[in-house]
Short mmCIF file of N, CA and C in Angstrom, two decimals:
data_model
loop_
_atom_site.label_atom_id
_atom_site.label_comp_id
_atom_site.label_asym_id
_atom_site.label_seq_id
_atom_site.Cartn_x
_atom_site.Cartn_y
_atom_site.Cartn_z
N UNK A 12 -6.60 -17.11 -45.05
CA UNK A 12 -6.59 -17.16 -43.20
C UNK A 12 -5.33 -16.84 -43.10
N UNK A 13 -4.38 -16.54 -44.09
CA UNK A 13 -2.92 -16.27 -43.86
C UNK A 13 -3.07 -14.79 -42.70
N UNK A 14 -3.52 -13.64 -43.17
CA UNK A 14 -4.09 -12.80 -42.42
C UNK A 14 -4.26 -12.83 -40.85
N UNK A 15 -5.00 -13.04 -40.72
CA UNK A 15 -5.34 -13.82 -39.57
C UNK A 15 -4.26 -14.62 -38.71
N UNK A 16 -3.63 -15.64 -38.98
CA UNK A 16 -2.69 -15.85 -38.57
C UNK A 16 -0.91 -15.01 -38.36
N UNK A 17 -0.77 -14.49 -39.53
CA UNK A 17 0.58 -12.93 -39.40
C UNK A 17 -0.16 -12.33 -37.94
N UNK A 18 -1.69 -11.84 -38.31
CA UNK A 18 -2.13 -11.19 -36.37
C UNK A 18 -1.85 -11.56 -35.65
N UNK A 19 -2.38 -13.22 -35.62
CA UNK A 19 -1.84 -13.73 -34.41
C UNK A 19 -0.09 -14.11 -33.71
N UNK A 20 0.07 -14.06 -35.09
CA UNK A 20 1.34 -14.66 -34.68
C UNK A 20 2.53 -12.94 -33.69
N UNK A 21 1.68 -12.11 -34.03
CA UNK A 21 2.75 -10.54 -34.29
C UNK A 21 2.04 -10.50 -32.68
N UNK A 22 0.27 -10.85 -32.34
CA UNK A 22 -0.10 -10.67 -31.13
C UNK A 22 1.06 -11.88 -30.01
N UNK A 23 1.17 -12.49 -30.08
CA UNK A 23 1.85 -13.67 -29.25
C UNK A 23 2.97 -12.90 -29.17
N UNK A 24 3.58 -12.41 -30.32
CA UNK A 24 5.04 -11.99 -30.09
C UNK A 24 5.32 -10.41 -28.77
N UNK A 25 3.81 -9.24 -29.30
CA UNK A 25 3.95 -8.14 -27.90
C UNK A 25 3.14 -8.75 -26.78
N UNK A 26 2.80 -10.04 -26.75
CA UNK A 26 2.64 -10.19 -25.38
C UNK A 26 3.90 -11.29 -24.75
N UNK A 27 4.78 -11.66 -25.28
CA UNK A 27 5.53 -11.78 -24.71
C UNK A 27 6.73 -11.20 -24.43
N UNK A 28 6.73 -10.01 -25.69
CA UNK A 28 8.24 -8.94 -25.43
C UNK A 28 7.57 -8.48 -24.13
N UNK A 29 5.55 -7.47 -24.05
CA UNK A 29 5.50 -6.94 -22.81
C UNK A 29 5.44 -7.86 -21.84
N UNK A 30 5.43 -9.08 -21.45
CA UNK A 30 5.77 -9.80 -20.17
C UNK A 30 6.91 -9.74 -20.06
N UNK A 31 7.87 -9.80 -20.80
CA UNK A 31 9.00 -10.12 -20.39
C UNK A 31 9.69 -8.75 -20.11
N UNK A 32 8.64 -7.24 -20.93
CA UNK A 32 9.16 -6.15 -20.21
C UNK A 32 9.27 -5.85 -18.86
N UNK A 33 7.86 -6.04 -19.07
CA UNK A 33 7.56 -6.04 -17.26
C UNK A 33 8.19 -7.09 -16.42
N UNK A 34 8.70 -8.37 -16.79
CA UNK A 34 9.48 -9.24 -15.24
C UNK A 34 10.48 -8.07 -15.78
N UNK A 35 10.95 -7.79 -16.33
CA UNK A 35 12.88 -6.49 -16.27
C UNK A 35 12.32 -6.13 -15.62
N UNK A 36 11.01 -5.24 -15.97
CA UNK A 36 11.49 -3.53 -14.38
C UNK A 36 10.57 -4.12 -13.17
N UNK A 37 9.68 -5.02 -13.50
CA UNK A 37 10.35 -5.85 -11.82
C UNK A 37 10.95 -5.77 -10.86
N UNK A 38 12.04 -6.27 -12.18
CA UNK A 38 13.49 -6.71 -11.13
C UNK A 38 13.84 -5.95 -11.00
N UNK A 39 14.17 -4.85 -11.86
CA UNK A 39 15.00 -3.32 -11.99
C UNK A 39 14.52 -2.36 -11.01
N UNK A 40 13.40 -2.34 -10.41
CA UNK A 40 12.66 -1.95 -9.29
C UNK A 40 13.09 -1.94 -8.29
N UNK A 41 13.07 -3.68 -8.12
CA UNK A 41 13.01 -4.20 -6.35
C UNK A 41 15.02 -3.76 -6.58
N UNK A 42 15.74 -3.97 -7.38
CA UNK A 42 17.26 -4.04 -7.29
C UNK A 42 17.41 -2.41 -7.09
N UNK A 43 16.10 -1.28 -7.53
CA UNK A 43 16.81 -0.22 -7.13
C UNK A 43 16.06 0.00 -5.63
N UNK A 44 15.48 -0.22 -5.41
CA UNK A 44 14.95 -0.23 -4.35
C UNK A 44 15.31 -0.48 -2.78
N UNK A 45 16.26 -1.86 -3.50
CA UNK A 45 17.32 -2.70 -2.29
C UNK A 45 18.12 -1.63 -2.57
N UNK A 46 18.69 -0.75 -3.36
CA UNK A 46 19.84 -0.24 -3.21
C UNK A 46 19.53 0.63 -1.87
N UNK A 47 18.23 1.65 -2.72
CA UNK A 47 18.26 2.80 -1.65
C UNK A 47 18.67 2.16 -0.32
N UNK A 48 17.36 0.94 0.02
CA UNK A 48 16.92 0.67 0.78
C UNK A 48 18.44 0.67 1.65
N UNK A 49 18.92 -0.22 1.19
CA UNK A 49 20.17 -0.53 1.88
C UNK A 49 21.28 0.90 2.26
N UNK A 50 21.30 1.71 1.45
CA UNK A 50 22.01 3.05 1.99
C UNK A 50 21.78 3.65 2.99
N UNK A 51 20.09 3.67 2.76
CA UNK A 51 19.51 4.60 3.69
C UNK A 51 19.94 3.65 5.26
N UNK A 52 19.95 2.32 5.33
CA UNK A 52 20.02 1.82 6.40
C UNK A 52 21.96 1.64 6.75
N UNK A 53 22.51 1.63 6.16
CA UNK A 53 23.99 1.75 6.70
C UNK A 53 24.35 3.51 7.00
N UNK A 54 23.31 4.41 6.27
CA UNK A 54 23.09 5.76 6.76
C UNK A 54 23.67 6.02 8.24
N UNK A 55 21.98 5.06 8.60
CA UNK A 55 21.54 5.29 9.90
C UNK A 55 22.17 5.49 10.71
N UNK A 56 22.92 3.78 10.42
CA UNK A 56 23.61 2.91 11.12
C UNK A 56 25.08 4.16 11.28
N UNK A 57 25.60 4.13 10.37
CA UNK A 57 26.51 5.08 10.66
C UNK A 57 26.62 6.45 11.62
N UNK A 58 25.70 6.71 11.34
CA UNK A 58 24.82 8.05 11.83
C UNK A 58 25.25 8.06 13.68
N UNK A 59 24.03 6.61 14.00
CA UNK A 59 23.72 6.52 14.91
C UNK A 59 24.96 6.25 15.50
N UNK A 60 26.44 5.29 14.95
CA UNK A 60 27.57 5.24 15.58
C UNK A 60 28.30 6.29 16.11
N UNK A 61 28.32 6.86 14.99
CA UNK A 61 29.12 8.67 15.10
C UNK A 61 28.50 8.84 15.58
N UNK A 62 27.24 9.20 15.52
CA UNK A 62 27.04 10.27 16.66
C UNK A 62 27.12 10.11 17.70
N UNK A 63 26.72 9.15 18.57
CA UNK A 63 26.32 8.47 19.56
C UNK A 63 28.78 8.97 20.79
N UNK A 64 29.20 8.04 19.70
CA UNK A 64 30.64 8.22 19.81
C UNK A 64 31.06 9.86 20.34
N UNK A 65 30.39 10.48 19.14
CA UNK A 65 30.63 12.71 19.00
C UNK A 65 30.06 12.63 20.60
N UNK A 66 29.09 12.69 20.75
CA UNK A 66 28.09 12.94 21.27
C UNK A 66 28.34 12.61 23.10
N UNK A 67 29.49 11.22 23.53
CA UNK A 67 30.17 10.78 24.40
C UNK A 67 31.36 11.57 24.64
N UNK A 68 31.96 11.99 23.61
CA UNK A 68 33.40 12.16 23.78
C UNK A 68 32.86 14.11 23.69
N UNK A 69 31.92 14.31 23.43
CA UNK A 69 31.52 16.27 23.63
C UNK A 69 31.76 16.16 24.78
N UNK A 70 30.37 15.50 25.93
CA UNK A 70 30.08 15.43 27.24
C UNK A 70 31.35 14.93 27.95
N UNK A 71 32.48 13.89 27.79
CA UNK A 71 33.07 13.59 28.43
C UNK A 71 34.23 15.07 28.17
N UNK A 72 34.03 15.74 27.42
CA UNK A 72 35.25 16.77 27.17
C UNK A 72 34.83 18.17 27.90
N UNK A 73 33.56 18.12 27.75
CA UNK A 73 32.63 19.60 28.68
C UNK A 73 33.12 18.91 30.24
N UNK A 74 32.27 17.85 30.42
CA UNK A 74 33.14 17.81 31.74
C UNK A 74 34.13 18.47 32.34
N UNK A 75 35.12 17.74 31.83
CA UNK A 75 36.41 18.25 32.28
C UNK A 75 36.96 19.26 31.58
N UNK A 76 36.16 20.31 31.09
CA UNK A 76 36.11 21.96 30.59
C UNK A 76 35.68 22.38 32.26
N UNK A 77 34.67 21.71 32.41
CA UNK A 77 34.03 21.94 33.58
C UNK A 77 34.93 22.18 34.86
N UNK A 78 35.22 20.91 34.71
CA UNK A 78 36.02 21.05 36.09
C UNK A 78 37.47 21.88 35.47
N UNK A 79 38.36 21.87 35.03
CA UNK A 79 39.11 22.70 34.68
C UNK A 79 39.24 24.04 34.53
N UNK A 80 38.12 24.56 34.49
CA UNK A 80 37.55 25.86 34.58
C UNK A 80 36.92 26.35 36.46
N UNK A 81 36.32 25.09 36.45
CA UNK A 81 35.87 25.47 38.37
C UNK A 81 37.30 25.32 39.28
N UNK A 82 38.74 24.55 38.77
CA UNK A 82 39.54 23.91 39.60
C UNK A 82 39.72 25.38 39.42
N UNK A 83 40.41 26.02 38.19
CA UNK A 83 41.32 27.82 37.64
C UNK A 83 40.42 28.85 38.59
N UNK A 84 39.16 28.68 38.52
CA UNK A 84 38.42 29.79 38.98
C UNK A 84 38.17 29.72 40.77
N UNK A 85 38.46 28.20 40.89
CA UNK A 85 38.24 28.08 42.59
C UNK A 85 36.85 27.39 42.75
N UNK A 86 35.86 28.03 41.66
CA UNK A 86 34.31 27.45 42.18
C UNK A 86 33.89 26.92 40.82
N UNK A 87 33.64 25.40 41.61
CA UNK A 87 33.48 23.81 40.23
C UNK A 87 32.21 24.39 40.14
N UNK A 88 31.30 25.58 40.75
CA UNK A 88 29.33 25.51 40.43
C UNK A 88 29.88 26.47 39.41
N UNK A 89 30.61 27.22 39.11
CA UNK A 89 30.89 28.44 38.12
C UNK A 89 31.41 27.62 36.67
N UNK A 90 32.57 26.66 36.65
CA UNK A 90 32.86 26.03 35.99
C UNK A 90 32.09 25.50 34.66
N UNK A 91 31.02 25.03 35.85
CA UNK A 91 29.76 24.00 35.03
C UNK A 91 28.77 24.83 34.39
N UNK A 92 28.55 26.08 35.78
CA UNK A 92 27.47 27.14 34.47
C UNK A 92 28.21 27.54 33.12
N UNK A 93 29.43 28.26 33.35
CA UNK A 93 30.17 28.31 32.00
C UNK A 93 30.00 27.56 30.69
N UNK A 94 30.02 26.14 31.79
CA UNK A 94 30.23 25.37 30.04
C UNK A 94 29.16 25.16 29.62
N UNK A 95 27.93 25.32 30.62
CA UNK A 95 26.25 25.11 30.11
C UNK A 95 26.01 26.51 29.35
N UNK A 96 26.39 27.70 29.61
CA UNK A 96 26.01 28.92 28.60
C UNK A 96 26.96 28.67 27.33
N UNK A 97 27.98 27.92 27.47
CA UNK A 97 28.85 27.76 25.65
C UNK A 97 27.73 26.72 25.25
N UNK A 98 27.54 25.51 25.69
CA UNK A 98 26.45 25.37 25.31
C UNK A 98 24.75 25.88 24.16
N UNK A 99 24.77 26.57 25.60
CA UNK A 99 23.75 27.11 24.91
C UNK A 99 23.80 27.97 24.02
N UNK A 100 24.58 28.81 24.29
CA UNK A 100 24.92 29.42 22.93
C UNK A 100 24.98 29.25 21.53
N UNK A 101 25.52 27.84 21.55
CA UNK A 101 25.92 26.65 20.40
C UNK A 101 24.93 26.64 20.28
N UNK A 102 23.25 26.58 20.93
CA UNK A 102 22.28 25.60 20.78
C UNK A 102 21.87 26.58 20.28
N UNK A 103 21.53 28.18 20.24
CA UNK A 103 21.51 29.33 19.90
C UNK A 103 21.42 29.65 18.28
N UNK A 104 22.85 28.98 18.53
CA UNK A 104 23.44 29.23 16.99
C UNK A 104 23.13 28.89 15.96
N UNK A 105 22.58 27.22 16.49
CA UNK A 105 22.53 26.20 15.41
C UNK A 105 21.24 26.36 15.68
N UNK A 106 20.17 26.83 16.38
CA UNK A 106 18.66 27.41 15.60
C UNK A 106 18.41 28.28 14.75
N UNK A 107 19.20 29.10 14.64
CA UNK A 107 18.95 30.37 13.95
C UNK A 107 19.68 29.77 13.20
N UNK A 108 20.45 29.04 12.44
CA UNK A 108 20.66 28.35 11.23
C UNK A 108 20.70 27.58 10.72
N UNK A 109 19.07 26.19 11.37
CA UNK A 109 18.20 25.63 11.00
C UNK A 109 17.59 25.12 9.57
N UNK A 110 17.87 26.63 9.06
CA UNK A 110 17.65 26.59 7.90
C UNK A 110 18.27 26.32 6.80
N UNK A 111 19.70 26.62 6.99
CA UNK A 111 20.98 26.12 6.02
C UNK A 111 21.27 24.63 6.30
N UNK A 112 20.76 24.20 7.63
CA UNK A 112 20.71 22.77 7.96
C UNK A 112 20.31 22.02 7.34
N UNK A 113 19.09 22.75 7.25
CA UNK A 113 17.67 21.55 6.23
C UNK A 113 18.30 21.34 5.27
N UNK A 114 18.75 23.04 4.73
CA UNK A 114 19.57 22.54 3.13
C UNK A 114 19.63 21.43 3.06
N UNK A 115 21.28 21.60 3.84
CA UNK A 115 22.55 20.66 3.51
C UNK A 115 21.70 19.15 3.69
N UNK A 116 21.05 19.13 4.54
CA UNK A 116 20.79 17.58 4.41
C UNK A 116 20.15 17.05 3.65
N UNK A 117 18.92 18.02 2.72
CA UNK A 117 18.57 18.41 1.93
C UNK A 117 19.07 17.65 0.57
N UNK A 118 20.11 18.31 -0.05
CA UNK A 118 21.25 18.45 -1.14
C UNK A 118 21.76 16.91 -0.62
N UNK A 119 22.69 16.68 0.25
CA UNK A 119 23.40 15.76 0.38
C UNK A 119 21.95 14.33 0.22
N UNK A 120 21.03 14.42 0.46
CA UNK A 120 20.24 13.21 0.31
C UNK A 120 19.97 12.69 -0.81
N UNK A 121 19.27 14.39 -1.24
CA UNK A 121 19.09 13.99 -2.51
C UNK A 121 19.73 13.47 -3.79
N UNK A 122 21.23 13.58 -3.00
CA UNK A 122 22.39 13.68 -4.25
C UNK A 122 22.62 12.14 -4.46
N UNK A 123 22.05 11.51 -3.09
CA UNK A 123 22.31 9.81 -2.26
C UNK A 123 21.13 9.09 -3.11
N UNK A 124 20.25 9.76 -2.82
CA UNK A 124 18.69 9.15 -3.40
C UNK A 124 18.47 9.01 -4.98
N UNK A 125 18.59 10.08 -5.69
CA UNK A 125 17.65 10.05 -6.65
C UNK A 125 19.36 10.21 -7.66
N UNK A 126 20.32 9.74 -7.29
CA UNK A 126 20.61 9.22 -8.70
C UNK A 126 22.03 8.03 -8.74
#
């Protein structure tokens, strides 16, 4: 009977250790998920706030530049046209470098997410 009691005691200890391991793993992954989730939500809100303010700044600056060019040339539609062409050129450049932009974003997010 001594051998059976020893095996039973060992099995009981193994079950307890396994339960503690599973509980600890569950808590760890819950905390890790919370960390990544909060970083992602924080990044999203910062992007929305900074992007929105930057967009408003760019649009107001573009209108001011269009009026300035229009006043300088004496033709307001020409000023707005030139600013529009400038934005189109910037859009084409961004489109041509979209692969580089994607790689930069992926690298930055992978450092945030996997570290």
